[in-house]
Coordinates of C-alpha atoms in Angstrom, one line a residue:
M1 CA 31.2 31.2 10.2
K2 CA 33.5 30.5 13.5
K3 CA 34.6 27.2 14.7
N4 CA 34.4 26.5 17.9
P5 CA 37.7 25.4 19.5
N6 CA 35.8 23.2 22.4
L7 CA 33.8 21.7 19.7
P8 CA 35.1 17.8 19.5
R9 CA 36.2 17.5 15.8
P10 CA 36.1 13.9 14.7
E11 CA 37.8 12.7 12.0
R12 CA 35.5 12.9 8.6
R13 CA 35.7 9.0 8.1
S14 CA 34.5 8.1 11.9
F15 CA 31.8 10.5 11.7
L16 CA 30.1 9.3 8.6
K17 CA 30.4 6.0 9.9
A18 CA 28.7 6.5 12.7
A19 CA 26.0 8.5 11.1
A20 CA 25.3 5.5 8.7
G21 CA 25.1 3.3 11.9
F22 CA 21.9 5.2 13.4
M23 CA 20.6 7.2 9.9
G24 CA 18.0 4.4 10.2
A25 CA 16.5 5.9 13.0
T26 CA 15.6 8.7 11.2
L27 CA 12.4 6.8 10.3
F28 CA 11.0 8.1 13.8
G29 CA 13.0 11.3 14.1
G30 CA 9.9 14.0 13.1
I31 CA 8.0 12.7 15.9
P32 CA 7.8 14.8 19.2
F33 CA 8.9 12.3 21.8
R34 CA 6.0 13.1 24.3
A35 CA 3.5 12.2 21.5
F36 CA 5.8 9.1 20.8
A37 CA 5.8 8.2 24.5
Q38 CA 2.5 8.5 24.3
A39 CA 2.2 5.5 21.5
T40 CA 4.1 3.4 23.3
N41 CA 0.3 2.2 25.1
L42 CA -0.3 0.7 21.5
A43 CA -3.6 2.1 21.0
P44 CA -4.8 1.5 17.6
P45 CA -5.4 5.3 15.6
D46 CA -9.0 5.8 14.7
R47 CA -8.7 5.5 11.3
C48 CA -6.4 3.1 9.4
F49 CA -5.1 2.6 5.6
V50 CA -4.4 -0.1 3.9
F51 CA -2.8 0.3 0.0
V52 CA -2.6 -3.3 -1.7
Y53 CA -0.5 -4.2 -4.6
F54 CA -0.7 -6.5 -6.8
S55 CA 2.5 -6.5 -9.3
G56 CA 2.8 -6.7 -13.0
G57 CA -0.9 -5.6 -14.5
W58 CA -3.7 -7.4 -13.4
D59 CA -6.1 -9.0 -15.8
Q60 CA -9.5 -7.5 -15.1
L61 CA -11.3 -9.8 -17.0
L62 CA -10.4 -12.2 -14.4
A63 CA -11.2 -9.5 -11.2
F64 CA -13.1 -6.4 -11.0
D65 CA -14.4 -6.0 -14.6
P66 CA -15.7 -9.3 -16.2
R67 CA -17.8 -9.8 -19.3
D68 CA -19.9 -12.6 -20.3
P69 CA -18.5 -15.1 -22.2
T70 CA -21.8 -16.1 -23.8
E71 CA -22.3 -12.9 -25.1
F72 CA -18.5 -11.9 -26.1
T73 CA -17.5 -14.8 -28.0
P74 CA -15.1 -16.4 -30.0
E75 CA -17.1 -15.8 -33.1
R76 CA -17.7 -11.9 -32.3
V77 CA -14.0 -11.0 -31.4
S78 CA -13.5 -9.1 -34.7
E79 CA -16.4 -7.1 -33.4
T80 CA -16.3 -6.8 -30.0
R81 CA -12.1 -7.1 -29.3
I82 CA -12.7 -8.9 -26.2
L83 CA -12.2 -12.4 -24.9
P84 CA -12.7 -13.6 -21.5
G85 CA -11.1 -16.5 -22.0
Y86 CA -12.7 -18.1 -18.9
S87 CA -13.2 -21.8 -20.6
L88 CA -9.1 -21.8 -21.0
I89 CA -8.2 -21.6 -17.3
N90 CA -9.7 -25.4 -17.0
D91 CA -9.9 -25.6 -13.6
A92 CA -13.0 -26.3 -11.3
R93 CA -12.2 -24.0 -8.9
F94 CA -12.7 -20.9 -11.1
S95 CA -15.9 -20.2 -12.3
G96 CA -16.7 -20.2 -15.8
M97 CA -19.2 -17.2 -15.4
P98 CA -18.7 -13.9 -13.9
V99 CA -19.5 -14.3 -10.6
V100 CA -22.6 -12.0 -8.5
P101 CA -22.8 -13.2 -5.2
E102 CA -25.3 -12.8 -2.5
K103 CA -25.4 -12.5 1.3
G104 CA -28.2 -12.0 3.4
G105 CA -31.0 -11.6 1.0
V106 CA -28.8 -8.7 -0.6
R107 CA -27.7 -9.3 -4.4
S108 CA -24.0 -7.6 -5.2
N109 CA -24.6 -4.8 -7.5
I110 CA -20.9 -5.5 -8.7
A111 CA -20.1 -8.7 -11.0
F112 CA -16.7 -10.6 -10.4
G113 CA -14.3 -12.2 -12.3
P114 CA -13.2 -15.6 -11.7
A115 CA -9.9 -15.1 -10.0
V116 CA -11.5 -12.9 -6.8
G117 CA -13.0 -15.9 -5.4
R118 CA -14.1 -15.6 -1.5
L119 CA -13.1 -11.9 -1.6
A120 CA -16.6 -11.3 -3.9
D121 CA -18.5 -12.3 -0.4
H122 CA -17.3 -9.0 1.2
F123 CA -19.2 -7.1 -1.7
D124 CA -20.8 -5.4 0.9
L125 CA -18.1 -3.4 2.0
M126 CA -16.3 -2.5 -1.9
T127 CA -16.7 0.2 -4.3
V128 CA -15.4 -1.0 -7.6
V129 CA -13.7 1.7 -9.9
R130 CA -13.8 0.5 -13.7
G131 CA -12.8 2.3 -16.8
I132 CA -9.7 4.6 -15.2
N133 CA -7.4 5.5 -17.9
M134 CA -3.8 4.8 -16.9
T135 CA -2.2 7.2 -19.4
T136 CA 0.6 4.9 -20.0
L137 CA 1.5 1.1 -20.9
G138 CA 5.1 1.1 -19.0
H139 CA 5.0 -1.2 -15.2
E140 CA 7.3 1.9 -13.3
V141 CA 5.3 4.7 -14.2
G142 CA 2.0 2.9 -13.7
F143 CA 2.7 2.0 -10.8
R144 CA 4.4 5.4 -9.3
Y145 CA 1.0 7.3 -10.5
F146 CA -1.0 5.1 -8.7
L147 CA 1.2 5.7 -5.9
T148 CA 1.0 9.0 -5.9
G149 CA -1.6 10.4 -7.6
K150 CA 0.7 12.5 -9.7
R151 CA 2.1 11.1 -13.3
P152 CA 5.7 10.7 -13.3
I153 CA 8.1 12.5 -14.9
G154 CA 9.4 10.4 -17.4
S155 CA 9.7 7.4 -15.2
A156 CA 10.6 9.1 -12.0
A157 CA 8.0 9.6 -9.2
R158 CA 6.7 13.1 -8.6
G159 CA 5.2 13.7 -5.1
S160 CA 4.5 11.6 -2.0
S161 CA 2.9 8.2 -1.3
T162 CA -0.8 8.8 -0.7
A163 CA 0.4 6.6 3.0
T164 CA 3.0 10.0 3.2
E165 CA 0.3 12.5 2.5
I166 CA -2.1 10.7 5.1
V167 CA 0.7 10.6 8.0
G168 CA 1.8 13.8 7.1
Q169 CA -1.6 15.3 7.8
L170 CA -2.6 13.4 10.7
H171 CA 0.5 13.0 12.9
P172 CA -0.5 9.9 14.5
A173 CA 0.8 8.5 17.5
V174 CA 1.6 5.5 16.7
P175 CA 5.2 3.8 17.2
I176 CA 5.6 3.3 13.2
P177 CA 2.9 5.4 11.3
S178 CA 3.6 3.7 8.1
V179 CA 5.3 0.7 7.0
A180 CA 6.1 0.2 3.2
Y181 CA 6.6 -3.5 3.0
N182 CA 8.4 -4.5 -1.0
I183 CA 7.1 -1.6 -2.3
E184 CA 8.1 2.0 -3.2
T185 CA 7.5 5.2 -1.0
Y186 CA 8.1 8.7 -1.2
N187 CA 8.4 11.9 0.4
D188 CA 8.5 15.1 -0.9
R189 CA 7.3 17.8 1.6
Y190 CA 6.5 16.6 4.9
P191 CA 9.3 16.3 7.7
G192 CA 10.2 12.8 9.3
H193 CA 7.6 12.0 11.0
A194 CA 5.7 10.9 7.7
N195 CA 8.8 8.8 6.3
A196 CA 7.5 5.2 5.9
L197 CA 9.4 2.2 7.2
R198 CA 10.5 0.2 4.3
V199 CA 11.6 -3.4 4.3
S200 CA 11.5 -5.7 1.7
R201 CA 10.8 -8.9 3.6
S202 CA 9.6 -9.8 7.4
T203 CA 13.1 -10.4 8.6
D204 CA 13.9 -7.0 7.8
L205 CA 11.2 -5.8 9.6
L206 CA 12.2 -8.1 12.6
L207 CA 15.7 -7.0 11.8
T208 CA 14.8 -2.8 12.9
L209 CA 12.4 -3.4 15.4
A210 CA 14.5 -5.8 17.4
P211 CA 17.0 -4.7 20.0
S212 CA 20.5 -5.0 18.3
T213 CA 23.5 -7.3 20.0
R214 CA 25.9 -4.5 18.4
Q215 CA 26.4 -1.1 20.1
L216 CA 27.5 1.7 18.3
D217 CA 31.4 1.7 18.8
S218 CA 31.7 4.2 22.2
E219 CA 34.4 7.1 21.0
L220 CA 32.3 7.8 18.1
E221 CA 28.8 7.8 20.1
Q222 CA 30.1 10.6 22.2
Q223 CA 31.3 12.7 19.5
L224 CA 28.1 12.5 18.2
V225 CA 26.5 13.3 21.4
D226 CA 29.0 16.3 22.5
F227 CA 27.5 17.8 19.2
R228 CA 24.3 18.9 21.5
G229 CA 24.0 22.1 22.6
Q230 CA 27.2 23.4 20.7
P231 CA 27.4 25.6 17.9
I232 CA 27.6 24.2 14.6
S233 CA 30.7 24.8 12.1
C234 CA 30.4 25.3 8.6
E235 CA 32.1 22.0 8.3
A236 CA 29.7 20.5 10.5
A237 CA 27.1 21.9 9.3
A238 CA 27.5 20.2 5.9
Y239 CA 26.9 16.5 7.4
G240 CA 23.0 18.0 7.5
A241 CA 20.7 20.2 7.0
R242 CA 20.3 20.7 10.5
G243 CA 23.3 18.8 11.5
V244 CA 23.4 14.6 12.1
G245 CA 24.4 15.5 15.6
D246 CA 20.8 16.8 15.8
T247 CA 19.3 14.1 13.9
Y248 CA 21.0 11.7 16.3
V249 CA 19.9 13.2 19.9
D250 CA 15.9 13.8 18.3
S251 CA 15.9 10.0 17.4
R252 CA 17.9 7.9 19.9
D253 CA 15.1 7.6 22.8
Q254 CA 12.8 7.6 20.1
M255 CA 14.1 4.1 18.8
Q256 CA 15.3 3.4 22.6
A257 CA 11.8 3.2 23.1
V258 CA 10.6 1.5 20.4
L259 CA 13.6 -1.5 20.7
S260 CA 12.3 -1.9 24.2
S261 CA 8.8 -2.3 23.7
R262 CA 10.3 -5.3 21.6
L263 CA 7.4 -4.8 18.9
D264 CA 9.2 -6.9 16.7
N265 CA 7.5 -10.3 18.6
A266 CA 4.1 -9.2 17.5
F267 CA 5.4 -10.1 14.1
R268 CA 7.4 -13.2 15.0
F269 CA 4.9 -15.1 13.7
N270 CA 6.7 -18.6 15.2
L271 CA 5.9 -17.6 18.9
A272 CA 3.3 -19.8 21.0
E273 CA 2.0 -16.1 21.4
N274 CA 0.8 -15.8 17.9
A275 CA -0.8 -19.4 17.3
E276 CA -3.9 -17.7 16.7
V277 CA -2.6 -15.5 14.1
R278 CA -1.1 -18.7 12.4
Q279 CA -4.3 -20.6 12.4
K280 CA -6.3 -17.9 11.2
Y281 CA -3.8 -17.0 8.3
G282 CA -2.6 -20.4 7.6
L283 CA 0.8 -20.2 9.0
A284 CA 2.7 -22.8 9.8
A285 CA 4.6 -22.2 13.1
T286 CA 8.3 -22.5 10.7
G287 CA 7.1 -20.2 8.1
P288 CA 7.0 -19.2 5.5
Y289 CA 5.8 -15.8 6.3
D290 CA 7.0 -14.0 2.9
N291 CA 4.2 -15.4 1.1
E292 CA 0.4 -13.7 0.4
A293 CA -0.7 -15.1 3.7
G294 CA 2.5 -14.0 5.7
R295 CA 2.1 -10.3 4.6
A296 CA -1.5 -10.3 5.4
A297 CA -1.1 -11.6 8.7
L298 CA 1.6 -8.5 9.2
V299 CA -1.0 -5.9 7.9
A300 CA -3.5 -7.0 10.2
T301 CA -1.0 -7.2 13.5
A302 CA 0.3 -3.8 12.5
L303 CA -2.9 -2.4 12.4
K304 CA -4.8 -4.2 15.3
K305 CA -1.7 -3.8 17.4
G306 CA -1.5 0.1 17.5
I307 CA 1.6 0.1 16.1
S308 CA 0.8 1.7 12.7
Q309 CA -1.9 3.3 10.8
C310 CA -0.9 3.0 7.3
V311 CA 0.8 -0.1 5.6
S312 CA 1.6 -0.1 1.8
I313 CA 2.4 -3.9 0.7
N314 CA 3.5 -5.6 -2.5
L315 CA 0.9 -8.5 -1.9
T316 CA 1.5 -10.6 -4.6
G317 CA 3.2 -10.6 -8.0
G318 CA 3.2 -12.8 -11.5
M319 CA 0.6 -10.7 -13.6
D320 CA 2.9 -9.9 -16.2
T321 CA 2.0 -12.3 -18.1
H322 CA 2.4 -11.9 -21.6
F323 CA 3.3 -15.6 -22.4
G324 CA 1.7 -17.5 -19.3
T325 CA -2.1 -19.7 -19.7
Q326 CA -4.7 -18.1 -18.6
L327 CA -4.7 -20.4 -15.6
T328 CA -1.5 -19.1 -14.7
H329 CA -2.3 -15.5 -14.3
A330 CA -5.7 -16.5 -12.5
N331 CA -4.1 -18.8 -9.7
N332 CA -1.3 -15.5 -8.9
Q333 CA -4.4 -13.3 -8.8
R334 CA -6.4 -15.8 -6.3
R335 CA -3.4 -16.2 -4.1
G336 CA -3.3 -12.4 -3.4
F337 CA -7.5 -12.2 -3.6
D338 CA -7.4 -15.2 -0.9
A339 CA -4.9 -13.6 1.4
L340 CA -7.1 -10.3 1.3
A341 CA -10.4 -12.2 2.0
T342 CA -8.3 -13.6 5.1
L343 CA -7.3 -9.9 6.4
V344 CA -10.8 -8.6 5.8
D345 CA -12.3 -11.0 7.6
D346 CA -10.0 -10.4 10.6
L347 CA -10.4 -7.0 10.8
K348 CA -14.5 -7.3 10.3
G349 CA -14.3 -10.0 13.1
T350 CA -11.8 -7.5 15.9
A351 CA -13.8 -5.3 17.6
H352 CA -12.0 -1.3 17.5
P353 CA -11.6 0.7 20.7
G354 CA -13.4 3.5 18.9
G355 CA -16.4 1.1 18.3
G356 CA -17.5 -1.5 16.1
N357 CA -14.9 -3.3 14.3
F358 CA -11.4 -2.8 12.3
M359 CA -13.1 -2.5 8.8
D360 CA -15.3 0.2 10.2
H361 CA -11.8 2.2 10.9
T362 CA -10.1 1.1 7.8
T363 CA -9.9 1.9 4.1
I364 CA -8.4 -0.4 1.7
M365 CA -7.2 0.6 -1.7
V366 CA -6.1 -2.7 -4.0
F367 CA -4.7 -1.7 -7.4
S368 CA -2.2 -2.5 -10.4
E369 CA -0.3 -0.3 -12.9
F370 CA -2.6 -1.1 -15.6
S371 CA -4.5 -4.1 -16.7
R372 CA -4.1 -6.8 -19.6
T373 CA -5.2 -6.6 -23.1
P374 CA -9.1 -8.1 -23.5
L375 CA -7.5 -10.2 -26.4
I376 CA -5.5 -13.4 -26.2
N377 CA -1.9 -13.0 -27.8
A378 CA -0.6 -15.6 -29.9
S379 CA 1.7 -16.9 -26.6
G380 CA -1.6 -17.7 -24.8
G381 CA -0.9 -14.6 -22.7
R382 CA -2.3 -11.2 -22.6
D383 CA -0.5 -7.9 -23.2
H384 CA -0.7 -4.3 -21.5
H385 CA -3.3 -2.6 -21.6
I386 CA -4.2 1.3 -20.9
S387 CA -7.6 1.0 -19.0
N388 CA -7.9 0.0 -15.8
S389 CA -10.0 -0.6 -12.6
C390 CA -9.2 -0.5 -8.7
L391 CA -10.8 -1.8 -5.6
L392 CA -12.1 0.4 -2.3
M393 CA -13.2 -1.0 0.9
G394 CA -14.1 0.0 4.3
A395 CA -14.5 3.3 6.2
G396 CA -15.5 6.7 4.0
V397 CA -16.5 4.7 0.6
K398 CA -19.8 3.7 -0.4
H399 CA -20.5 -0.1 0.1
N400 CA -22.2 -2.5 -2.9
Y401 CA -21.4 0.4 -5.6
V402 CA -19.7 0.3 -9.3
F403 CA -18.4 4.0 -10.4
G404 CA -17.3 3.6 -13.8
A405 CA -17.2 1.6 -16.8
S406 CA -15.1 0.7 -19.4
G407 CA -16.3 -0.3 -22.9
D408 CA -17.8 -3.1 -25.2
I409 CA -15.2 -2.5 -27.8
G410 CA -12.0 -3.0 -26.3
M411 CA -12.8 -2.2 -23.1
A412 CA -11.2 1.1 -23.6
A413 CA -11.8 3.7 -20.7
G414 CA -14.9 5.9 -21.0
T415 CA -15.8 9.4 -20.2
F416 CA -18.2 10.5 -17.6
D417 CA -19.7 13.2 -15.5
L418 CA -17.6 12.5 -12.5
R419 CA -20.2 14.5 -10.5
T420 CA -22.6 12.2 -10.8
G421 CA -20.8 8.8 -12.6
Q422 CA -22.8 8.9 -15.6
A423 CA -21.4 7.9 -18.9
T424 CA -21.5 10.8 -21.5
S425 CA -19.3 11.7 -24.5
T426 CA -18.6 14.9 -23.3
G427 CA -17.2 13.9 -19.7
E428 CA -13.8 13.3 -18.7
N429 CA -11.6 10.6 -18.2
I430 CA -11.3 9.0 -14.3
L431 CA -7.8 8.9 -13.0
P432 CA -5.3 7.7 -10.8
E433 CA -5.3 11.1 -9.1
H434 CA -9.4 11.2 -8.9
V435 CA -9.2 8.2 -6.8
I436 CA -6.4 8.9 -4.4
A437 CA -8.2 12.5 -3.7
T438 CA -11.6 10.3 -3.2
V439 CA -9.0 8.2 -0.7
L440 CA -7.9 11.3 1.2
A441 CA -11.5 12.6 1.3
S442 CA -13.0 10.0 2.7
A443 CA -11.0 10.8 5.8
D444 CA -11.7 14.5 5.6
L445 CA -7.9 15.3 4.7
D446 CA -7.0 17.8 2.6
Y447 CA -6.9 16.8 -1.5
S448 CA -5.6 19.8 -2.8
I449 CA -2.5 18.5 -3.9
T450 CA -3.9 15.8 -6.4
R451 CA -5.4 19.2 -7.8
V452 CA -8.5 17.3 -8.8
S453 CA -12.0 16.9 -6.9
P454 CA -12.6 13.8 -5.4
L455 CA -15.2 11.4 -7.5
Q456 CA -18.5 12.6 -4.9
P457 CA -20.6 9.6 -5.7
I458 CA -18.1 7.2 -3.8
L459 CA -18.0 8.6 -0.6
A460 CA -20.2 7.4 2.0

């Protein structure tokens, strides 16, 4: 390939310095500018998705797969291999029995463990999937398996995150289609428009969205701009498959539109204009905002303001309690479930421009990498268990419904006719990819990447 003698030739180190200065903008680089300009009107998408991660492996006896302690007693533990341990919590805020709520004369078909708290009041929006075989006891493997619906190779993730699949297929005309808050995100087959904006803290999000007080060095910026419309040399092509200069040109105007819209102010919960958000989520004017309640408020803001279509969030942690007490684990779960309950209250109480409320247009998936053993270990905690549960809520899924079950001996993952949900010895295990296929199918999206069929009984 011939070099163009008129093409500015930046010194290599300075060129890469310039590239590093704007490569964060490639989060938006795949969005056609016309669509992006329309998105600055901040109209919420017709369908939204929230992926909520409880970090560390939750105890399902405390959450979505409880057992009656009067039946699963310490005296029968050698037979059942299950010990609910609710009496060991020793805190009046937690029930000593599974909770079966009732609302408006309708009784829940779902029994909840003591840690779920007031989130159980939204049983009329839920499907619980029980007896999921995670096929792993490794934290990273289980987490990435549920994140993508593909079993990792070793511990390395395979495929795209489910949020990436959704945004890649739907091409939403919103400023930041996908946000990943303190959670991994993957894209193995879509252009840049499907990438998530990944942040570790709320301050990272503010830093990304706020206009910078520092300008890119004018000489370096000019070198990038001068690439526009010029033949690309072999040397220049080495800076990217399509050229770093092209990436810069594609991204610059879009990033300027984001920054000029001052989207960061929507997430500055200390501002007077966000007093209603603070009150709803119990946030102080001075913070902190990186707790469970603040993260839930961030999710609601991104969806309700029409900023994002998908939000994936590490809502709470402290689940890996091998040596903790039952109260420790119950408290850690309760913080996450309380924040999630407030988020659902908020979305349910907010009208959506497309009709109904935001929960009518939002699908929420709540998951952890695996569960804890049904027996308590010698240190007062529980270890890693291969059988798991998850929660689906909102649009596209059946409500007040349970699919699957774990066994009454050791809470083993069962086998089912996945077309009906009926337990059968000749059936199949429920796997994370079945859940991911169901989430995609709930929005009439292509789920073939999962290589399985969705759980049809769950679909609304």
